[in-house]
Each structure stands twice: as structure tokens, then as C-alpha cells.
């Protein structure tokens, strides 16, 4: 044997030995990062967790990579055929490694052509490594060589442990389609708004064509190159006899018709709800363990969170909020102190704070720019995008390019009116719609659960309810006179709109939201007793203080809590905790958690009915919500209450029908930014229209089965009386105004805090009263309790 031949054989045998040794070392995980056999037997691609509405609609997702999962029989044959024809025509013949393709590599390299030799199984191996350990395809030739050997080993093991159908399915569930979209199901829904089982030949070819280059062949960004690549895939399908030439020509002649719908945390239905839900689910994941003892991962474990949100009601709620705020913002923006910026006078410290909290400021500090230069830049006109109302049906249009100083942009954005709205079934507690603000892209603060605001007169029904429980009745005649609280060193001398004097039935006082009557009631009942009723029986998440001012709504309470409390009226005396998750499933459909309603009886059914009928008077003639009927055309039985706080800072309306309870709050983030007139700022003009627009749409949609002609159930033992009797000797206008709630400091004895105590205000001389003997007065149904010195 010639020496040269001997050397050649020694070289070949040595290289082969080294190659086999490397394979063994990699296989036994001595070198490299070969996944364990357990991992290979149970491959788990990271899956996005899905938030699902009550009709199966996907409301949104939580993900690091936006990935979905499909079963083999849920994927169109067009997808499977396009993939095999394009990526691995001998897929069903080899055992993980294609010998023909591998041997051909050197010859293609010799003539200067690049040719991929990785089988579908090998590509799956790389995808699984990338997903589980972050390994990406290396550009270094030596490192890539090691990766290639790992892929071969993993591919062979995958072929031994899985069927071809399982391998191709798992591959299609792990591949990227650009735009941070992973998995064929997600790709189909994102680019064509359909599931993967219904993709046509041309749609399947478009998606499979993207695998060669997700950016280059993205049909949204590069439609021409995407179409060329699609047609190449179609030709390969015909060449390999997956489709006929006629089918290929027909598919190639069609344009790419995209129905792009990328769901992200800023878009889609119920973004505020989904963000609140995210925080709750993170805690749930920490508190619950998998079979192996590890915590669930919201972003990787493919949880399915089934919620009570009704997509139609959610859409109607979002449109109702946007519809009203769009119109109301025009009025607010034209207000003199808002237009000139003088509303910020005396509040410059807030501007300084918001400047320092901004991303612009933080990035400039990180760039080591001096404080003087930063402040100068904040007062220099700059081109920017800001929120601006243009459409209430197409939120993506509510953004404009403009030029203003960053400091002016802070003033501008803080003066955008905010809102919170929630609708729920008061019997089951199921939350049907949740709107936390005007636009989640710009305003992240949720005003349903996270925000606490003074509730104004929406608190009064709890006071009146406690009065009913203690012997009062709707027809009990109460004085509309000044009320003095000696213990708190304060006298309430008139109602917010200026009226004083005379008397009125309790039903009428609630309908017209008279502050003097509320003050009289809490003096009779005792602030401590009313506060205990609110804290111990109703059960707010915030502590209600035992001060007389609570009768006018000074407590700061979230909208969520208020609606929970109002279920006691709408659900026949039962307080029902709102629920918004029905069940949580893992990626395999196993139920991990279910939610049942939490109910407790707070008042009797009779007391609940009496309050409901009294609150119907609020929406009747002379009531603070009368415009619900004559301006917005809401028919049928509706009970509710408006609320307006001092200086028109907060506007509320909470109302319910026999089937649905909903509430709205409107105001600015900063209390010093508010309407200057009650006509514009009262709850009947701010919160009520949102409620009305929502119910207009709900009533008009027969699929929701909310009947405008439904009636409140009458308890069998209830007596017959006029619960909406608003007769009084104080002549009302067409519609009463609900103005302000007084300040807490007006009622609290501040002597203990080192400030001078305000002397009691002497009641002003009463105007001459008419001869009330000529007016029909309702006969009291109960004897008034003895007065207490409060």
C-alpha cells in the first residue's frame, strides 16, 4: 500500500473516529447543551396564554412570544402539503436526516450555491433548543458544526419517539411568522383572520413561503416579494403532485388578500380589563404549582383564561365611553381656564413631578444631560404624536401629529377627561363589560378597580336604605331645613343648588338628591351607625369614616366597589361579588380553577324592593336623572342615582334594570382640573350619557336578550304604596340638579389637628313659607326616631 493511500485512510479513519467521539460526547451531554431525554419526550413550546370572552372570542394574550398551538387534524392539508413540498419533500421517507440532501451539500458549495439540507425534524430540533434554552442558529462555522451534530442526534431521537404527524404538527406550532407571531394557528389568525384548518392553497403558500425569511417575505411589508415567494411554493406543490397544474395556475392568479389582525396588549377588546386581569393571574401563577412542583408561567404555559366578558357588550361599552367623551372633551377644552392653562396656577409642583416621571426626562438624565438643558428642552417646541378625539368607533384614528413643547403636552394630556365604566349581571355577579379609560395606549390608569374617587350622591341610597331599615318609609315627610352638628361644629344651611325650607317625602328627597334631607337623616340615625352598616354589612374595600359628611358622598371608593354594593338593590337584598373568571385551563384543556359567585344577604327582599322603587324616582320627572328618559329615550324600568362632587370634580351615574347593572364615572386625573359649571359637570351630564348610550345599543341587540320591557320582581309580602312620591312644597324645575357633596373637612372637628375650629354657622333667616295647609302632604308611614345630638 502506498504511503499516500495509507495516510489518506488514516486521515479518514481518524476524522471518522473524532466525529463518532464527538457525537457520543454530545449525546451523553458531556459537551454542548443537548436536551435531556425527558425534555425530548415531552417537548413544550412556549405558548401564549389566552383571555377568552363568554362566547369563545379571544380578547387578548399574554406572551413573551405570541404563539398558539394546534392539533394535526386542525391544520389544513394545504399547509401540510406546502410545507413538505417546500422544506422537505422526502419527509415521510427519512428517519430524521435526509442522506441525499446531506451528501449533496459539498457539491452545491463547490459550485457556489447555498442549499439548506435540514429536514423538518432537524429544524424542529433547532426550534425546540431555541425555545427551551435560547440557542439560536450560529454564524460561526465551527460552532454551527456542533449545532448540526446536535440537530442530527435530536432529530433521530424525535423520529424514534414521535409519529410523522406529531413531528410536523409540533414543527408548525414552533415556527415564526414575523411580527412576533409563532405557530400556524396564530399566523393564520393574524394575517388572514381565520383558523389554520380553513386556509386556502394561496393562503397556506403565503404563510409557508414566509418561513424562508419572515421579514423579506412578510406580505404586509413586502407584498410583491411575498407574492413571488408564494407562487414559488405553489409551483413546488404542483411539481411534487400535491395539487394539479390547473389548481396551481388558479391559485397563482389570485392576489394576496390580507385581513391583518395583530392582538397586542394595547389593542383589542377590553385592554384595561386584561391589564387588571394580568396582575391577578401573576399572583395566581405564584400560588399554584404544576405536578412537578414548579410555578405556572403566564407567558409560556399556554393557559386559557375563560372570562365573563361579553364581546358585544364590551364593544358597546367602549363605543359609549368614547362617544360621550369625544363630545364632552370639546366642551371642557373650550373652558377658559383649561384653554389658557390658568387652571395649573398654584399647582406647578405637579408639572415638575410629571416632567420628571416622563420617559423623555428619564432618557435625558441617562444621557447625562444637565438639568438646565433638560428644562430648556421641555419648553422648546417639538414634533410629537398626542392623543386627540377624532372617532369613537375607530380608536386608531385618535392620534395626531403636532408641534408643542413637552411641558404643554403634559398640560394637554392631563386635561383629557377620563372615565370608568362597568356592566354586570347583579344576580350572578358576572362582569359583562369593563372600560377603564379613554385609550389604553396613552392612559394606563384603570378607573374601574384601581382608581378611588369621591362618590358624591351615589352614596345616598345606602343612607336611605339604612333609614328604611330603621322605621322610615318612602312617604315619610322630612324637613328640608338647615341641620346643625354641634359635635362637629358645623351647620349645613342650604342645599347645593341654594334651596332651603319646606318639607318633602323621603322618596322625593332621594329623587332630587337634597343634601339637607340627607344631613337630617344621618343626624337622626347617627354617623357611626351608618358607617358601621357600610363597613360591616355592605363591605367596601375602603374604610368608611363615621363622619356626617359621608351622607353626601365624601368617601373615596372605586367604581367596582360601588357596583358590588348596588347589587343589594338589584339582586333582592343580596350583595354579589363581581366575578370575571369562570375557569382556567392548562394547554391540554385540564381545568385548573373554577370560580363560583360569592353572595351574602345584607337587607331583606322587601327593603331591597322599596329602595329600587325609590331609585326609580330618580329617573322620573323632577329626578336628577330625568334626562335618561326625555333626552336618551330609555324606556322601561330603570333605577339609579347620580353623583356630583364639590366643584364638579367627579360625575357619576349608577343604574340598573331588572337584568343588568352598570355604572360610569367621569373626571380628570387631577382634582383641580374640573368643569366650572354644574350644568356641564354634574353626573347627569357626565356619567349618565355613557350609561344611556350603552343601554341604547344593548337594547337594540336581540342576541343579548336584555329586555327593555322587563319589570322588577315584586315580593309576595310587599305592601302597596307609591314609592316614587316626590311631592313637596319646594317647587322643582324640569330636572333637579345634583351639585356637590361638601368637603370632609367641613364636617370633621379639626380642633384636634391644631387648626382653629370653625364656629357653627347660624342658620340664615328662613324665607316666608307659603301656607302649607293648602298643599297635600303625604301621611308619614312611620314615627320619626328621637333626635340625637350629633
CSV table of N, CA and C in Angstrom, one decimal, residues 380-496:
chain,number,residue,atom,x,y,z
A,380,UNK,N,-39.2,73.8,24.7
A,380,UNK,CA,-38.9,74.1,23.3
A,380,UNK,C,-39.9,73.3,22.4
A,381,UNK,N,-40.5,74.0,21.5
A,381,UNK,CA,-41.5,73.2,20.6
A,381,UNK,C,-40.8,72.0,19.9
A,382,UNK,N,-41.6,70.9,20.0
A,382,UNK,CA,-41.0,69.7,19.4
A,382,UNK,C,-42.2,68.9,18.7
A,383,UNK,N,-41.8,68.3,17.6
A,383,UNK,CA,-42.8,67.5,16.8
A,383,UNK,C,-43.1,66.2,17.6
A,384,UNK,N,-44.3,65.9,17.8
A,384,UNK,CA,-44.7,64.7,18.6
A,384,UNK,C,-46.1,64.2,18.2
A,385,UNK,N,-46.4,63.0,18.6
A,385,UNK,CA,-47.8,62.5,18.5
A,385,UNK,C,-48.5,62.6,19.8
A,386,UNK,N,-49.7,63.0,19.8
A,386,UNK,CA,-50.5,63.1,21.0
A,386,UNK,C,-51.9,62.5,20.8
A,387,UNK,N,-52.6,62.2,21.8
A,387,UNK,CA,-54.0,61.7,21.7
A,387,UNK,C,-54.9,62.8,21.4
A,388,UNK,N,-55.9,62.6,20.5
A,388,UNK,CA,-56.9,63.6,20.2
A,388,UNK,C,-58.1,62.9,19.6
A,389,UNK,N,-59.3,63.3,20.1
A,389,UNK,CA,-60.5,62.6,19.7
A,389,UNK,C,-60.8,62.9,18.3
A,390,UNK,N,-60.9,61.9,17.5
A,390,UNK,CA,-61.4,62.0,16.1
A,390,UNK,C,-62.6,61.1,15.8
A,391,UNK,N,-62.5,59.9,16.4
A,391,UNK,CA,-63.5,58.9,16.1
A,391,UNK,C,-63.8,58.1,17.4
A,392,UNK,N,-65.1,57.8,17.6
A,392,UNK,CA,-65.4,56.9,18.7
A,392,UNK,C,-65.6,55.4,18.3
A,393,UNK,N,-65.6,55.2,17.0
A,393,UNK,CA,-65.7,53.8,16.5
A,393,UNK,C,-64.4,53.2,16.0
A,394,UNK,N,-63.4,54.1,15.7
A,394,UNK,CA,-62.1,53.6,15.2
A,394,UNK,C,-61.0,54.3,16.0
A,395,UNK,N,-60.7,53.7,17.2
A,395,UNK,CA,-59.7,54.3,18.1
A,395,UNK,C,-58.3,54.6,17.5
A,396,UNK,N,-57.9,53.8,16.5
A,396,UNK,CA,-56.6,54.0,15.9
A,396,UNK,C,-56.5,55.4,15.2
A,397,UNK,N,-57.6,56.1,15.0
A,397,UNK,CA,-57.6,57.4,14.4
A,397,UNK,C,-57.4,58.5,15.4
A,398,UNK,N,-57.5,58.2,16.7
A,398,UNK,CA,-57.4,59.2,17.7
A,398,UNK,C,-55.9,59.5,18.1
A,399,UNK,N,-55.2,59.9,17.1
A,399,UNK,CA,-53.8,60.3,17.3
A,399,UNK,C,-53.4,61.3,16.3
A,400,UNK,N,-52.8,62.4,16.7
A,400,UNK,CA,-52.4,63.4,15.7
A,400,UNK,C,-50.9,63.7,15.8
A,401,UNK,N,-50.4,64.1,14.7
A,401,UNK,CA,-49.0,64.7,14.7
A,401,UNK,C,-49.1,66.2,14.9
A,402,UNK,N,-48.3,66.7,15.9
A,402,UNK,CA,-48.4,68.1,16.2
A,402,UNK,C,-47.1,68.7,16.6
A,403,UNK,N,-47.0,70.0,16.8
A,403,UNK,CA,-45.8,70.6,17.4
A,403,UNK,C,-46.2,71.4,18.6
A,404,UNK,N,-45.6,71.0,19.8
A,404,UNK,CA,-45.8,71.7,21.0
A,404,UNK,C,-44.7,71.4,22.0
A,405,UNK,N,-44.6,72.2,23.0
A,405,UNK,CA,-43.5,72.0,23.9
A,405,UNK,C,-43.9,70.7,24.8
A,406,UNK,N,-42.9,70.0,25.2
A,406,UNK,CA,-43.2,68.8,26.1
A,406,UNK,C,-44.0,69.2,27.3
A,407,UNK,N,-43.7,70.4,27.9
A,407,UNK,CA,-44.4,70.9,29.0
A,407,UNK,C,-45.9,71.1,28.7
A,408,UNK,N,-46.1,71.7,27.5
A,408,UNK,CA,-47.5,72.0,27.1
A,408,UNK,C,-48.2,70.6,26.9
A,409,UNK,N,-47.5,69.6,26.4
A,409,UNK,CA,-48.1,68.3,26.1
A,409,UNK,C,-48.5,67.7,27.4
A,410,UNK,N,-47.8,68.0,28.5
A,410,UNK,CA,-48.2,67.4,29.8
A,410,UNK,C,-49.5,68.1,30.3
A,411,UNK,N,-49.6,69.4,30.1
A,411,UNK,CA,-50.8,70.1,30.5
A,411,UNK,C,-52.0,69.6,29.6
A,412,UNK,N,-51.7,69.4,28.3
A,412,UNK,CA,-52.7,69.0,27.4
A,412,UNK,C,-53.3,67.6,27.7
A,413,UNK,N,-52.3,66.7,28.0
A,413,UNK,CA,-52.7,65.3,28.2
A,413,UNK,C,-53.4,65.1,29.6
A,414,UNK,N,-53.0,65.9,30.6
A,414,UNK,CA,-53.6,65.8,31.9
A,414,UNK,C,-55.0,66.3,31.9
A,415,UNK,N,-55.3,67.2,30.9
A,415,UNK,CA,-56.7,67.8,30.8
A,415,UNK,C,-57.6,66.9,29.9
A,416,UNK,N,-57.2,65.8,29.5
A,416,UNK,CA,-58.1,64.8,28.8
A,416,UNK,C,-59.0,64.2,29.8
A,417,UNK,N,-60.3,64.3,29.6
A,417,UNK,CA,-61.2,63.7,30.5
A,417,UNK,C,-61.1,62.1,30.6
A,418,UNK,N,-61.1,61.6,31.8
A,418,UNK,CA,-61.0,60.2,32.0
A,418,UNK,C,-62.4,59.6,32.3
A,419,UNK,N,-62.5,58.3,32.2
A,419,UNK,CA,-63.8,57.7,32.6
A,419,UNK,C,-63.6,56.2,33.0
A,420,UNK,N,-64.5,55.7,33.8
A,420,UNK,CA,-64.6,54.3,34.1
A,420,UNK,C,-66.0,53.8,33.9
A,421,UNK,N,-66.1,52.6,33.4
A,421,UNK,CA,-67.5,52.1,33.1
A,421,UNK,C,-67.4,50.6,33.3
A,422,UNK,N,-68.4,50.0,34.0
A,422,UNK,CA,-68.5,48.6,34.2
A,422,UNK,C,-70.0,48.2,34.2
A,423,UNK,N,-70.3,47.0,33.5
A,423,UNK,CA,-71.6,46.5,33.5
A,423,UNK,C,-71.5,45.0,34.0
A,424,UNK,N,-72.5,44.6,34.7
A,424,UNK,CA,-72.5,43.2,35.3
A,424,UNK,C,-73.9,42.7,35.5
A,425,UNK,N,-74.0,41.4,35.6
A,425,UNK,CA,-75.3,40.8,35.9
A,425,UNK,C,-75.3,40.8,37.5
A,426,UNK,N,-76.3,41.5,38.1
A,426,UNK,CA,-76.3,41.6,39.5
A,426,UNK,C,-76.6,40.3,40.2
A,427,UNK,N,-77.3,39.4,39.6
A,427,UNK,CA,-77.7,38.1,40.2
A,427,UNK,C,-76.5,37.2,40.3
A,428,UNK,N,-75.8,37.0,39.1
A,428,UNK,CA,-74.7,36.0,39.1
A,428,UNK,C,-73.4,36.7,39.4
A,429,UNK,N,-73.3,38.0,39.3
A,429,UNK,CA,-72.0,38.7,39.6
A,429,UNK,C,-71.1,38.7,38.4
A,430,UNK,N,-71.5,38.2,37.2
A,430,UNK,CA,-70.7,38.1,36.1
A,430,UNK,C,-70.5,39.5,35.5
A,431,UNK,N,-69.2,39.9,35.3
A,431,UNK,CA,-68.9,41.2,34.7
A,431,UNK,C,-69.0,41.1,33.2
A,432,UNK,N,-69.8,41.9,32.6
A,432,UNK,CA,-70.0,41.8,31.1
A,432,UNK,C,-69.2,42.8,30.3
A,433,UNK,N,-68.9,43.9,30.9
A,433,UNK,CA,-68.1,44.9,30.2
A,433,UNK,C,-67.3,45.7,31.2
A,434,UNK,N,-66.1,46.2,30.7
A,434,UNK,CA,-65.1,46.8,31.6
A,434,UNK,C,-64.3,47.8,30.8
A,435,UNK,N,-64.5,49.1,31.0
A,435,UNK,CA,-63.8,50.1,30.3
A,435,UNK,C,-63.1,51.0,31.4
A,436,UNK,N,-61.8,51.0,31.4
A,436,UNK,CA,-61.0,51.7,32.5
A,436,UNK,C,-60.6,53.1,32.1
A,437,UNK,N,-60.8,53.5,30.9
A,437,UNK,CA,-60.3,54.8,30.5
A,437,UNK,C,-60.6,55.0,29.0
A,438,UNK,N,-60.2,56.2,28.5
A,438,UNK,CA,-60.5,56.5,27.1
A,438,UNK,C,-59.6,55.8,26.0
A,439,UNK,N,-58.4,55.5,26.3
A,439,UNK,CA,-57.5,54.9,25.3
A,439,UNK,C,-56.3,54.3,26.1
A,440,UNK,N,-56.2,53.0,26.1
A,440,UNK,CA,-55.1,52.4,26.9
A,440,UNK,C,-53.7,52.7,26.3
A,441,UNK,N,-53.6,53.0,25.1
A,441,UNK,CA,-52.3,53.4,24.5
A,441,UNK,C,-51.7,54.5,25.2
A,442,UNK,N,-52.5,55.5,25.6
A,442,UNK,CA,-52.0,56.7,26.2
A,442,UNK,C,-52.3,56.9,27.7
A,443,UNK,N,-53.3,56.2,28.2
A,443,UNK,CA,-53.7,56.4,29.6
A,443,UNK,C,-53.9,55.0,30.2
A,444,UNK,N,-52.9,54.7,31.0
A,444,UNK,CA,-52.8,53.3,31.6
A,444,UNK,C,-53.6,53.1,32.9
A,445,UNK,N,-54.0,54.2,33.5
A,445,UNK,CA,-54.6,54.1,34.8
A,445,UNK,C,-56.1,53.5,34.7
A,446,UNK,N,-56.4,52.4,35.4
A,446,UNK,CA,-57.7,51.9,35.3
A,446,UNK,C,-58.6,52.6,36.3
A,447,UNK,N,-59.8,53.0,35.8
A,447,UNK,CA,-60.7,53.8,36.7
A,447,UNK,C,-61.9,53.0,37.1
A,448,UNK,N,-61.8,51.6,37.0
A,448,UNK,CA,-62.9,50.8,37.5
A,448,UNK,C,-62.5,50.2,38.8
A,449,UNK,N,-61.3,49.6,38.9
A,449,UNK,CA,-60.9,48.9,40.1
A,449,UNK,C,-59.8,49.7,40.8
A,450,UNK,N,-58.9,50.3,40.1
A,450,UNK,CA,-57.6,50.8,40.7
A,450,UNK,C,-57.8,52.3,41.2
A,451,UNK,N,-58.8,53.0,40.6
A,451,UNK,CA,-58.9,54.4,41.0
A,451,UNK,C,-60.0,54.6,42.1
A,452,UNK,N,-59.7,55.4,43.1
A,452,UNK,CA,-60.6,55.7,44.1
A,452,UNK,C,-61.0,57.2,44.0
A,453,UNK,N,-62.3,57.5,43.9
A,453,UNK,CA,-62.7,58.9,43.8
A,453,UNK,C,-63.9,59.1,44.8
A,454,UNK,N,-64.1,60.4,45.1
A,454,UNK,CA,-65.3,60.7,46.0
A,454,UNK,C,-66.6,60.3,45.2
A,455,UNK,N,-67.5,59.7,45.8
A,455,UNK,CA,-68.7,59.1,45.1
A,455,UNK,C,-69.9,60.0,45.1
A,456,UNK,N,-69.8,61.1,45.8
A,456,UNK,CA,-71.0,62.1,45.8
A,456,UNK,C,-72.3,61.4,46.2
A,457,UNK,N,-73.3,61.8,45.6
A,457,UNK,CA,-74.7,61.4,46.0
A,457,UNK,C,-75.0,59.9,45.7
A,458,UNK,N,-74.1,59.2,44.9
A,458,UNK,CA,-74.3,57.8,44.7
A,458,UNK,C,-74.3,57.0,46.0
A,459,UNK,N,-73.7,57.7,47.1
A,459,UNK,CA,-73.7,57.0,48.4
A,459,UNK,C,-75.0,57.1,49.1
A,460,UNK,N,-75.9,58.1,48.7
A,460,UNK,CA,-77.1,58.4,49.5
A,460,UNK,C,-78.0,57.2,49.5
A,461,UNK,N,-78.2,56.3,48.5
A,461,UNK,CA,-79.1,55.2,48.7
A,461,UNK,C,-78.7,54.3,49.9
A,462,UNK,N,-77.5,54.2,50.2
A,462,UNK,CA,-77.1,53.4,51.4
A,462,UNK,C,-77.6,54.0,52.7
A,463,UNK,N,-77.6,55.3,52.7
A,463,UNK,CA,-78.1,56.1,53.9
A,463,UNK,C,-79.6,55.9,53.9
A,464,UNK,N,-80.3,56.0,52.8
A,464,UNK,CA,-81.8,55.9,52.8
A,464,UNK,C,-82.2,54.5,53.1
A,465,UNK,N,-81.4,53.5,52.6
A,465,UNK,CA,-81.7,52.1,52.9
A,465,UNK,C,-81.6,51.9,54.4
A,466,UNK,N,-80.6,52.4,55.0
A,466,UNK,CA,-80.5,52.2,56.5
A,466,UNK,C,-81.7,52.9,57.2
A,467,UNK,N,-82.1,54.0,56.6
A,467,UNK,CA,-83.3,54.7,57.2
A,467,UNK,C,-84.5,53.8,57.1
A,468,UNK,N,-84.7,53.1,55.9
A,468,UNK,CA,-85.8,52.2,55.7
A,468,UNK,C,-85.8,51.1,56.7
A,469,UNK,N,-84.6,50.6,57.0
A,469,UNK,CA,-84.4,49.5,57.9
A,469,UNK,C,-84.7,49.9,59.4
A,470,UNK,N,-84.8,51.2,59.6
A,470,UNK,CA,-85.0,51.8,61.0
A,470,UNK,C,-86.3,52.5,61.1
A,471,UNK,N,-87.3,52.1,60.3
A,471,UNK,CA,-88.6,52.6,60.6
A,471,UNK,C,-89.1,53.7,59.6
A,472,UNK,N,-88.3,54.3,58.8
A,472,UNK,CA,-88.7,55.3,57.8
A,472,UNK,C,-89.4,54.6,56.6
A,473,UNK,N,-90.1,55.3,55.9
A,473,UNK,CA,-90.8,54.8,54.7
A,473,UNK,C,-90.6,55.8,53.5
A,474,UNK,N,-90.9,55.4,52.3
A,474,UNK,CA,-90.8,56.4,51.2
A,474,UNK,C,-91.7,57.6,51.3
A,475,UNK,N,-92.8,57.4,52.0
A,475,UNK,CA,-93.7,58.5,52.2
A,475,UNK,C,-93.5,59.4,53.4
A,476,UNK,N,-92.5,59.0,54.2
A,476,UNK,CA,-92.2,59.8,55.4
A,476,UNK,C,-91.8,61.2,55.0
A,477,UNK,N,-92.5,62.2,55.6
A,477,UNK,CA,-92.2,63.6,55.2
A,477,UNK,C,-91.0,64.1,56.1
A,478,UNK,N,-90.0,64.6,55.4
A,478,UNK,CA,-88.8,65.0,56.1
A,478,UNK,C,-88.6,66.5,55.9
A,479,UNK,N,-87.9,67.2,56.9
A,479,UNK,CA,-87.7,68.7,56.7
A,479,UNK,C,-86.6,69.0,55.8
A,480,UNK,N,-86.8,70.0,55.0
A,480,UNK,CA,-85.7,70.4,54.1
A,480,UNK,C,-85.1,71.7,54.7
A,481,UNK,N,-84.6,71.6,55.9
A,481,UNK,CA,-84.2,72.7,56.7
A,481,UNK,C,-82.7,72.6,57.1
A,482,UNK,N,-82.1,73.7,57.5
A,482,UNK,CA,-80.7,73.7,57.9
A,482,UNK,C,-80.5,72.7,59.1
A,483,UNK,N,-79.3,72.0,59.1
A,483,UNK,CA,-79.0,71.0,60.0
A,483,UNK,C,-77.7,71.3,60.7
A,484,UNK,N,-77.7,71.3,62.1
A,484,UNK,CA,-76.5,71.6,62.8
A,484,UNK,C,-76.0,70.4,63.5
A,485,UNK,N,-74.6,70.2,63.4
A,485,UNK,CA,-73.9,69.1,64.1
A,485,UNK,C,-73.0,69.7,65.2
A,486,UNK,N,-73.5,69.9,66.4
A,486,UNK,CA,-72.7,70.6,67.5
A,486,UNK,C,-71.4,69.9,67.7
A,487,UNK,N,-71.4,68.5,67.7
A,487,UNK,CA,-70.2,67.8,68.0
A,487,UNK,C,-69.1,68.1,66.9
A,488,UNK,N,-69.5,68.3,65.7
A,488,UNK,CA,-68.6,68.6,64.6
A,488,UNK,C,-68.5,70.1,64.3
A,489,UNK,N,-69.2,70.9,65.1
A,489,UNK,CA,-69.0,72.3,65.0
A,489,UNK,C,-69.4,72.8,63.6
A,490,UNK,N,-70.5,72.4,63.0
A,490,UNK,CA,-70.8,72.7,61.7
A,490,UNK,C,-72.3,72.8,61.5
A,491,UNK,N,-72.7,73.7,60.6
A,491,UNK,CA,-74.1,73.7,60.2
A,491,UNK,C,-74.2,73.7,58.7
A,492,UNK,N,-75.1,72.8,58.2
A,492,UNK,CA,-75.3,72.8,56.7
A,492,UNK,C,-76.6,73.6,56.5
A,493,UNK,N,-76.4,74.8,55.8
A,493,UNK,CA,-77.5,75.8,55.8
A,493,UNK,C,-78.4,75.7,54.6
A,494,UNK,N,-78.0,75.1,53.5
A,494,UNK,CA,-78.8,75.0,52.3
A,494,UNK,C,-78.3,73.9,51.4
A,495,UNK,N,-79.2,73.6,50.5
A,495,UNK,CA,-78.8,72.6,49.5
A,495,UNK,C,-77.8,73.1,48.5
A,496,UNK,N,-77.1,72.3,47.8
A,496,UNK,CA,-76.0,72.7,46.9
A,496,UNK,C,-76.5,73.8,45.9
